[in-house]
PDB file of C-alpha atoms in Angstrom:
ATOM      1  CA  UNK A   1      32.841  -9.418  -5.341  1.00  0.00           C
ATOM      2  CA  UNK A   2      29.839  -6.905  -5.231  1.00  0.00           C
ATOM      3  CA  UNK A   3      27.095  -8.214  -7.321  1.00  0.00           C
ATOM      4  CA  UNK A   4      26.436  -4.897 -10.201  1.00  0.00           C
ATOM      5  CA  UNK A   5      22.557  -5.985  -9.971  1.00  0.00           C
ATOM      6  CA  UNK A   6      19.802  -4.127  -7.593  1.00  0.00           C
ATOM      7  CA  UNK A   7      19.999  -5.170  -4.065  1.00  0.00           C
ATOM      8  CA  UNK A   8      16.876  -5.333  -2.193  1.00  0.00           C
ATOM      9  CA  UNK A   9      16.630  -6.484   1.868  1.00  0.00           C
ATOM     10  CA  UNK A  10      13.089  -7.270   2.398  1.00  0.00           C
ATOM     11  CA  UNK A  11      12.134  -8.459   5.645  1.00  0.00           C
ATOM     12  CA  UNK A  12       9.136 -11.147   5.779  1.00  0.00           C
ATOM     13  CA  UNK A  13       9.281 -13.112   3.295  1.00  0.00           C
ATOM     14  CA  UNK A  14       7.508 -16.590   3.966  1.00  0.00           C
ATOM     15  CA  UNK A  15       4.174 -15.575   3.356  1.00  0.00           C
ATOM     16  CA  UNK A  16       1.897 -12.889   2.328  1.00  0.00           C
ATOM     17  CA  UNK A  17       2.870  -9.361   0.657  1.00  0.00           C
ATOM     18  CA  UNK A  18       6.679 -10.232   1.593  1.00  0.00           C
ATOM     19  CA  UNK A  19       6.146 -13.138  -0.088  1.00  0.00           C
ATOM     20  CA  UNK A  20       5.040 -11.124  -3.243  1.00  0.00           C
ATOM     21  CA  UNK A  21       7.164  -8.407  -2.840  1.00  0.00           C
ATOM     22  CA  UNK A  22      10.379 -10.698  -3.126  1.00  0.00           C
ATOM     23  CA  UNK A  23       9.136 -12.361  -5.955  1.00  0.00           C
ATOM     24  CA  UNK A  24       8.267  -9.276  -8.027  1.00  0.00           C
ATOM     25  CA  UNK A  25      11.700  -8.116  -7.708  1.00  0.00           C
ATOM     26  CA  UNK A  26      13.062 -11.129  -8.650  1.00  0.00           C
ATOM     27  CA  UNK A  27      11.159 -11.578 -11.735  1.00  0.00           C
ATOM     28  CA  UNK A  28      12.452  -8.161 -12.550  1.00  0.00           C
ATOM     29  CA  UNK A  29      15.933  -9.414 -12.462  1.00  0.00           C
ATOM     30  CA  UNK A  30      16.951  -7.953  -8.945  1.00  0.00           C
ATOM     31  CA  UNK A  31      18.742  -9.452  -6.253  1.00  0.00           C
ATOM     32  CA  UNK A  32      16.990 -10.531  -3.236  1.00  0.00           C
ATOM     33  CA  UNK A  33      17.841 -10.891   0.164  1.00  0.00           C
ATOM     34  CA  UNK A  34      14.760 -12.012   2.307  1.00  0.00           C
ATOM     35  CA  UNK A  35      14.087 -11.944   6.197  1.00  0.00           C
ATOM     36  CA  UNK A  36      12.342 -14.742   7.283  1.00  0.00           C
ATOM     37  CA  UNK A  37      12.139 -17.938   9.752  1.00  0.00           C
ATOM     38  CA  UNK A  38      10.847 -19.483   6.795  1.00  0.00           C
ATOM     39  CA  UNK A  39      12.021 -20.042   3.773  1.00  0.00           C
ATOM     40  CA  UNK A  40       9.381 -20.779   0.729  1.00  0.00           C
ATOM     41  CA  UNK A  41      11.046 -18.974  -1.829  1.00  0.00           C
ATOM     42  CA  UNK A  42      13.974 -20.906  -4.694  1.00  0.00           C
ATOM     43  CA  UNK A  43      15.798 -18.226  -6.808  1.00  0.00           C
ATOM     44  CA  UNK A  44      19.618 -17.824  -8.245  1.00  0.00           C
ATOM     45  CA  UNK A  45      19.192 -14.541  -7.197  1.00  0.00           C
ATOM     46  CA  UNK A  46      17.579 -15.254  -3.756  1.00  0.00           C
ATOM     47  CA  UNK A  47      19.581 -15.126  -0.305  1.00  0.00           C
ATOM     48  CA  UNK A  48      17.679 -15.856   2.502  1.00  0.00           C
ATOM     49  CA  UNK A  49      18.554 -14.973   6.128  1.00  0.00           C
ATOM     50  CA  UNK A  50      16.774 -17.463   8.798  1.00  0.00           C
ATOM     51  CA  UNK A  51      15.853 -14.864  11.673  1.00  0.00           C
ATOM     52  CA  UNK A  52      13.657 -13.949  14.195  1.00  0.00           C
ATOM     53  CA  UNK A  53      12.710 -10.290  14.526  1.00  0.00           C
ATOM     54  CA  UNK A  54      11.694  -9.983  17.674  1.00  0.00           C
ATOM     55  CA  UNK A  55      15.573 -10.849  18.912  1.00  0.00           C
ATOM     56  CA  UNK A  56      17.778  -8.034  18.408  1.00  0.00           C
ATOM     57  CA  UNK A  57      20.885 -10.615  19.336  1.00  0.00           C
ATOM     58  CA  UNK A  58      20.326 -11.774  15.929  1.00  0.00           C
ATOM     59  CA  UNK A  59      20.631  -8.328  14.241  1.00  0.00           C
ATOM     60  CA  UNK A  60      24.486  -9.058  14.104  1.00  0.00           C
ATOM     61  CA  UNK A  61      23.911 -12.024  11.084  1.00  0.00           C
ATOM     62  CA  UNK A  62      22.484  -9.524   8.986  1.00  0.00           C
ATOM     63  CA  UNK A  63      25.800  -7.103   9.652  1.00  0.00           C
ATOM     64  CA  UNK A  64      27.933 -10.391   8.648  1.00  0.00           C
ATOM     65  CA  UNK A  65      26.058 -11.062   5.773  1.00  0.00           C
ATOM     66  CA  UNK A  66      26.383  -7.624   4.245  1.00  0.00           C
ATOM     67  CA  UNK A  67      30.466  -7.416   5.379  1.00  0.00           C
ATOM     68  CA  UNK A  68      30.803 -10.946   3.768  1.00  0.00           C
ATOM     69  CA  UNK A  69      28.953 -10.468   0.505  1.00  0.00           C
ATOM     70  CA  UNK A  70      29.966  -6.711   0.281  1.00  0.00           C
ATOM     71  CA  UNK A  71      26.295  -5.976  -1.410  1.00  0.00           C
ATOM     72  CA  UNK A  72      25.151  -2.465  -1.924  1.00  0.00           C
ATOM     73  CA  UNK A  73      21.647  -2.027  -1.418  1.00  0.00           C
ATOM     74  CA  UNK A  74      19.456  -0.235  -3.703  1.00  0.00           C
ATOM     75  CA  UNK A  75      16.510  -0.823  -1.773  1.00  0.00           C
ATOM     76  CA  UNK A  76      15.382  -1.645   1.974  1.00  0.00           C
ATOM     77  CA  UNK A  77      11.590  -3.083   2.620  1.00  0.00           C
ATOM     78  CA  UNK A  78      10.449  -3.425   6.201  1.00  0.00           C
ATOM     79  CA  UNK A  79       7.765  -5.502   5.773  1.00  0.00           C
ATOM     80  CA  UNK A  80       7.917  -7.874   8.606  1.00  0.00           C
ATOM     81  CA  UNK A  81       4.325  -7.797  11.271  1.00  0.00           C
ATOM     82  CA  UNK A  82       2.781  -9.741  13.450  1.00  0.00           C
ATOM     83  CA  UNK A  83       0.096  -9.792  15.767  1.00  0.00           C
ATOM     84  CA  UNK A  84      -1.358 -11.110  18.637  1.00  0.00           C
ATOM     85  CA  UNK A  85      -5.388 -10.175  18.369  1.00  0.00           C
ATOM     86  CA  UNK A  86      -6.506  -9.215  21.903  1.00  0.00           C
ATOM     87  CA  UNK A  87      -8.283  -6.951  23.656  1.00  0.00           C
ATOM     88  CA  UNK A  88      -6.567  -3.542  25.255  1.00  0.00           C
ATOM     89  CA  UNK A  89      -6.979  -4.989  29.273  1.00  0.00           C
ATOM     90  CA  UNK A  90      -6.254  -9.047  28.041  1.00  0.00           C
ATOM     91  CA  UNK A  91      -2.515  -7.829  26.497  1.00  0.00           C
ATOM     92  CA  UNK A  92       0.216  -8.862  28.546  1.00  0.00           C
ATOM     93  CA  UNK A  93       3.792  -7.522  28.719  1.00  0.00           C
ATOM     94  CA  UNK A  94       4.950 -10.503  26.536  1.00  0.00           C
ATOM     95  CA  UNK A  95       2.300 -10.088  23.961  1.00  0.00           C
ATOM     96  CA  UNK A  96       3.161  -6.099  23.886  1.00  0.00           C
ATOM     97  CA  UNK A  97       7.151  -6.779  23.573  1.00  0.00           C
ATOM     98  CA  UNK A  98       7.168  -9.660  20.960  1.00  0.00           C
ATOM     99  CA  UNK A  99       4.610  -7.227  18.204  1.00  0.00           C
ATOM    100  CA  UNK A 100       6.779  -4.143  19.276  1.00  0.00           C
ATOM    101  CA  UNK A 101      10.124  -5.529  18.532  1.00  0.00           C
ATOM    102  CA  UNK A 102       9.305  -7.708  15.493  1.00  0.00           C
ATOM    103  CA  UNK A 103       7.457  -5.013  13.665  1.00  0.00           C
ATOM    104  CA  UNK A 104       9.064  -1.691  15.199  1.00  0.00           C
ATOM    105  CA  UNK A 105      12.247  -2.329  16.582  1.00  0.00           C
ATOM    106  CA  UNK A 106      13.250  -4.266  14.239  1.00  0.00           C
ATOM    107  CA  UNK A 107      12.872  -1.562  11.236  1.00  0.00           C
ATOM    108  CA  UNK A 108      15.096   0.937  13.472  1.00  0.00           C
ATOM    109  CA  UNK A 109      17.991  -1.133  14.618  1.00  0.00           C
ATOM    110  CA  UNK A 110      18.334  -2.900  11.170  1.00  0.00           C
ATOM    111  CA  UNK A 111      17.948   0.095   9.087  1.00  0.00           C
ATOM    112  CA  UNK A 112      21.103   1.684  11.568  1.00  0.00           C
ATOM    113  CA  UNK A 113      23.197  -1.385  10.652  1.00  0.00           C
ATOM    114  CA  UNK A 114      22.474  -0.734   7.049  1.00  0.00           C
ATOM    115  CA  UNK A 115      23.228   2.675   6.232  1.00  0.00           C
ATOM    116  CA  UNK A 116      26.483   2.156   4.914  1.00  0.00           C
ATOM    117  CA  UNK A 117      25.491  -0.832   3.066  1.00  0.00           C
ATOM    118  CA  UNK A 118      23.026   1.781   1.220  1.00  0.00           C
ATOM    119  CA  UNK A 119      23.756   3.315  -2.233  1.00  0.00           C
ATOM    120  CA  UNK A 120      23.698   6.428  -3.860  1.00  0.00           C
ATOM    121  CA  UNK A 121      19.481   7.064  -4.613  1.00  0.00           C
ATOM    122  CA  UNK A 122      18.856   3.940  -2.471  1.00  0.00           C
ATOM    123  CA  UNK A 123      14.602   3.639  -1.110  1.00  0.00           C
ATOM    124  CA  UNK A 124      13.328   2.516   2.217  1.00  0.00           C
ATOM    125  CA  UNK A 125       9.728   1.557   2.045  1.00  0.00           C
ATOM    126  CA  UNK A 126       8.044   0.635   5.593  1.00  0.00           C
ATOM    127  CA  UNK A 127       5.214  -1.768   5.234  1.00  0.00           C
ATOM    128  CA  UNK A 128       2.394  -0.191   8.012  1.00  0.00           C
ATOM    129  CA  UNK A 129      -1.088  -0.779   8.423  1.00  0.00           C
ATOM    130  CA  UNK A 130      -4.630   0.960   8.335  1.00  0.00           C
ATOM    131  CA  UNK A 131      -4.917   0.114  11.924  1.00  0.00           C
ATOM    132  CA  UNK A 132      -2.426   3.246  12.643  1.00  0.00           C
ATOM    133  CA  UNK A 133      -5.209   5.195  11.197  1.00  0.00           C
ATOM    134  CA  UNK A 134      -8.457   3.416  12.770  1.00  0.00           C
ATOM    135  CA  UNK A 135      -6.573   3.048  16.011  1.00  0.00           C
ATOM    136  CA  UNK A 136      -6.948  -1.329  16.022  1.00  0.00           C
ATOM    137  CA  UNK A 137     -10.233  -0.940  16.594  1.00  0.00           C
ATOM    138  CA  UNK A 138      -8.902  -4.217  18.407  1.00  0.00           C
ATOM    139  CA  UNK A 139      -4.979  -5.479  19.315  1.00  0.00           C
ATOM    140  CA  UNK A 140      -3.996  -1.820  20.102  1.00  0.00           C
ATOM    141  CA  UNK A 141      -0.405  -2.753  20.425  1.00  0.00           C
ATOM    142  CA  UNK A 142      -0.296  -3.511  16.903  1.00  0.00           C
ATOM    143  CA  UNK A 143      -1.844  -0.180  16.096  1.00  0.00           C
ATOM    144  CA  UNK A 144       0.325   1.200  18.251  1.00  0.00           C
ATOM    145  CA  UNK A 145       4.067  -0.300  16.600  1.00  0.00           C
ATOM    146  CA  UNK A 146       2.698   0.723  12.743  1.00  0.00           C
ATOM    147  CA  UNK A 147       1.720   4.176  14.103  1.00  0.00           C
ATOM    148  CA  UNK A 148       5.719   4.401  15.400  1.00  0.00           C
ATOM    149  CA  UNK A 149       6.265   3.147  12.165  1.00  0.00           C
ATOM    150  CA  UNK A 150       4.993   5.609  10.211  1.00  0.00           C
ATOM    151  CA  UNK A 151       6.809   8.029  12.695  1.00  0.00           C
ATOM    152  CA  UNK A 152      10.071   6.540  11.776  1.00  0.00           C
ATOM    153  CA  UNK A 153       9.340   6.911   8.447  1.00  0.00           C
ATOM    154  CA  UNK A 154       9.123  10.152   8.853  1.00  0.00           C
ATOM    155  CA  UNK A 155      11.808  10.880  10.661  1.00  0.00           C
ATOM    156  CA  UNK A 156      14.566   8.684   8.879  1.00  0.00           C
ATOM    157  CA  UNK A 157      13.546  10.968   5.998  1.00  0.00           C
ATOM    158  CA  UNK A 158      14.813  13.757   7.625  1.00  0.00           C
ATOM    159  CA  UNK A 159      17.672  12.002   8.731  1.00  0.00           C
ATOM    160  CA  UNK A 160      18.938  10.414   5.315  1.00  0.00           C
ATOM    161  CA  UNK A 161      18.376  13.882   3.325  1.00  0.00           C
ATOM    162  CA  UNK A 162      22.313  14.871   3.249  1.00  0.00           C
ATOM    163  CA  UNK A 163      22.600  11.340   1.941  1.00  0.00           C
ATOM    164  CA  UNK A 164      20.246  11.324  -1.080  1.00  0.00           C
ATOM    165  CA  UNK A 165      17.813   8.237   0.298  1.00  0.00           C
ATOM    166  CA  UNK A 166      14.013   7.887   0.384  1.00  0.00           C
ATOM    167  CA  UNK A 167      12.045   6.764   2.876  1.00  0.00           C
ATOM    168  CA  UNK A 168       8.154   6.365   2.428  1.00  0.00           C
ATOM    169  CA  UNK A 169       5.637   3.862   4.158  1.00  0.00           C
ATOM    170  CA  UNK A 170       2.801   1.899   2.261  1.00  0.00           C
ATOM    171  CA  UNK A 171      -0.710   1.265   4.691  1.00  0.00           C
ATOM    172  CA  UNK A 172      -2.444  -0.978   3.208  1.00  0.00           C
ATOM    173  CA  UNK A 173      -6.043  -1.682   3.698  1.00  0.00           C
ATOM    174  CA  UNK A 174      -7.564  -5.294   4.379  1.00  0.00           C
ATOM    175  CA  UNK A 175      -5.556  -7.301   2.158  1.00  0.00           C
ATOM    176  CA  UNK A 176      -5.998 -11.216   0.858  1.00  0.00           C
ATOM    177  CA  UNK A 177      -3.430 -12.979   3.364  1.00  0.00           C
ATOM    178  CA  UNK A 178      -3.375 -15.511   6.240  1.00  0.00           C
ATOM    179  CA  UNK A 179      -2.911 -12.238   9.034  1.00  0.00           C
ATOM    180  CA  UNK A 180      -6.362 -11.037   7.384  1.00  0.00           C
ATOM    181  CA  UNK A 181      -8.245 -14.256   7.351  1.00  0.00           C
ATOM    182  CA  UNK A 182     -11.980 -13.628   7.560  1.00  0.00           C
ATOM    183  CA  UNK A 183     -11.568 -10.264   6.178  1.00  0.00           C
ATOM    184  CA  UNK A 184     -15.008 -10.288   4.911  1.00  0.00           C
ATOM    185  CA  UNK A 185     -16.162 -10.494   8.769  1.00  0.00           C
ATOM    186  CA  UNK A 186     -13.766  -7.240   9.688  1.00  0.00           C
ATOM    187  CA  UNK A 187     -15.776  -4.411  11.028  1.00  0.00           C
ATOM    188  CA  UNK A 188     -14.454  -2.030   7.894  1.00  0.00           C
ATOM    189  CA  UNK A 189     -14.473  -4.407   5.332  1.00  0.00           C
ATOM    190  CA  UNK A 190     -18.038  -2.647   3.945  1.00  0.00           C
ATOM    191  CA  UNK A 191     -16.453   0.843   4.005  1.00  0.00           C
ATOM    192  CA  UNK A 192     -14.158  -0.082   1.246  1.00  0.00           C
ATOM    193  CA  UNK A 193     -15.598   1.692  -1.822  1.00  0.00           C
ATOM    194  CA  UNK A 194     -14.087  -0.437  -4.309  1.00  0.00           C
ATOM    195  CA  UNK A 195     -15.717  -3.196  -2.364  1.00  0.00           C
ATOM    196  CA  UNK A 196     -13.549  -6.280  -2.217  1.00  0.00           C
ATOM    197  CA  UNK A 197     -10.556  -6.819  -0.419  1.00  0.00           C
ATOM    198  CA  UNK A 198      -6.745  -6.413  -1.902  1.00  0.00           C
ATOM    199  CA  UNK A 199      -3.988  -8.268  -3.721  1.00  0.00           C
ATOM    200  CA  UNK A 200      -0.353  -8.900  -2.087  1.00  0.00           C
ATOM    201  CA  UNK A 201       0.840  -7.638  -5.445  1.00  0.00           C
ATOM    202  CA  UNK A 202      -1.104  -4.128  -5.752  1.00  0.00           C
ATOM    203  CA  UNK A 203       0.614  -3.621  -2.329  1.00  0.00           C
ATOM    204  CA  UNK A 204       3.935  -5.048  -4.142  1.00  0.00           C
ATOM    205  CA  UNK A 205       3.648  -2.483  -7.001  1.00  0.00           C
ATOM    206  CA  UNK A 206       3.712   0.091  -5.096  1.00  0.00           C
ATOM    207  CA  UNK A 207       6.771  -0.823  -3.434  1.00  0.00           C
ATOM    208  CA  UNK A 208       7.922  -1.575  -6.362  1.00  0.00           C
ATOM    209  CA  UNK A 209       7.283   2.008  -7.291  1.00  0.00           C
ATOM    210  CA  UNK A 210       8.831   3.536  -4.391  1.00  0.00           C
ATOM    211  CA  UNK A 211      11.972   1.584  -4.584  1.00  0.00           C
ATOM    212  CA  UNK A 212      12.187   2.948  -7.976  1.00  0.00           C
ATOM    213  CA  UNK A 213      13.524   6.132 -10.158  1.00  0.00           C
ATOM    214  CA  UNK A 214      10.261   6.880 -11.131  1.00  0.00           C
ATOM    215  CA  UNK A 215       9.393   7.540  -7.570  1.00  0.00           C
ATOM    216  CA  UNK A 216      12.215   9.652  -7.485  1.00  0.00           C
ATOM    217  CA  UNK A 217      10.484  13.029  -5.674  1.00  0.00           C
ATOM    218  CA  UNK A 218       8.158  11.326  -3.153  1.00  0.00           C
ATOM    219  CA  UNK A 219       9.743  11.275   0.396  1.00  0.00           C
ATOM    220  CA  UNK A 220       8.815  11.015   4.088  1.00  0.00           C
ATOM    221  CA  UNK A 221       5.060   9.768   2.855  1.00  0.00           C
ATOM    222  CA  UNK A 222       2.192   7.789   4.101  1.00  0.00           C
ATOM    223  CA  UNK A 223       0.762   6.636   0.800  1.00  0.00           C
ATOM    224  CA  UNK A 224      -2.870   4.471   1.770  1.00  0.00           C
ATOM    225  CA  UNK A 225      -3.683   1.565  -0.527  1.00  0.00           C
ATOM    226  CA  UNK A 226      -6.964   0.279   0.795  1.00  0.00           C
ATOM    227  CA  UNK A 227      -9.575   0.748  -1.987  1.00  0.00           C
ATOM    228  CA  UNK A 228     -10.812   4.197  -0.318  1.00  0.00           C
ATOM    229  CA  UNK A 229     -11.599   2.419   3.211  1.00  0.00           C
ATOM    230  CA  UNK A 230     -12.153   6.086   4.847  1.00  0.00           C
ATOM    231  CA  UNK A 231     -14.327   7.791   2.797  1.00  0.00           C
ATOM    232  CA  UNK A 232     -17.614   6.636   3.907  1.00  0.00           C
TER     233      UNK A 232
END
């Protein structure tokens, strides 16, 4: 039977802003279905998928999921990333393929599955990065997959119009997590004017934002939420 509360996919959800992002939907009484390969998160209203990203063979669970709980989705949040942190000539073909398909690939060929899982007004928020902007300085394959991912954001924007969704993308700055440890070491850490790093959940309130009504003429946007980190 299809549940009559908000359904929201959000991809990467052990740890981090995914982490947060779930759980502020949650506590707002949504439903939750979370992309992970682990599983930290306890909820009536929780359903977790146990997937790695970077394998597209696994794309086809999600497709069974959605035909076997016939959810409607209200919301889709790509915020799945990883990296591996070298330099340009020390990245190997493995290293480039595994960040490309878990935090690129995997936003295109799930968001195709999905679109006729999607309602009516339905959001897509991509979760990118400020390194799209600053180029890495360093890992430029990650720079590289959040740059396409703003591009796709972009794009599926145009795509989705006849069909009444929104797509945006959040880049957040240098924010408190375990993939920014040492942040206060980063080379762009003092060009933040509000001078301190950010909280998973001012990154989650803005999705939170996006996925909602009130958001309801923003589309096919970069919005930056990093404290002013390019001003000076």
């Amino acid at each position: 039977m299809q549940n009559k509360k908000n359904v929201i996919l959000i991809s990467g959800t052990s740890s981090g802003i995914g982490f947060e992002i779930a759980n502020l939907f949650l506590k707002n009484k949504n439903v939750v279905v979370g992309i992970s390969r682990k599983n930290r998160i306890v909820h009536k209203n929780y359903h977790h998928l146990k997937i790695d990203l970077s394998n597209r063979d696994n794309d086809i669970i999600i497709k069974k999921f959605f035909d076997k709980k016939k959810f409607r989705l209200t919301g889709i949040v790509h915020n799945a990333g990883m990296n591996i942190p070298k330099k340009f000539n020390k990245i190997t073909k493995k290293d480039y393929d595994i960040v490309m398909r878990t935090n690129l690939e995997s936003a295109f060929f799930i968001t195709q599955i999905l679109i006729k899982y999607l309602k009516k007004n339905s959001s897509i928020v991509n979760i990118s990065s400020f390194s799209s902007i600053s180029g890495g300085p360093f890992s430029s394959h990650y720079a590289i997959s959040k740059s396409g991912l703003e591009t796709l954001t972009k794009n599926l924007a145009i795509f989705f119009r006849g069909k009444q969704v929104r797509v945006n993308a959040i880049s957040p700055g240098l924010i408190k997590t375990k993939l920014a440890k040492g942040y206060k070491n980063h080379p762009y850490f003092n060009r933040v004017i509000l001078n301190r790093v950010g909280k998973t959940i001012e990154i989650a309130e803005v999705v939170k934002f996006l996925i909602s009504d009130k958001s309801s003429y923003i589309n096919g946007q970069i919005i930056n939420v990093d404290g002013g980190m390019f001003f000076r």
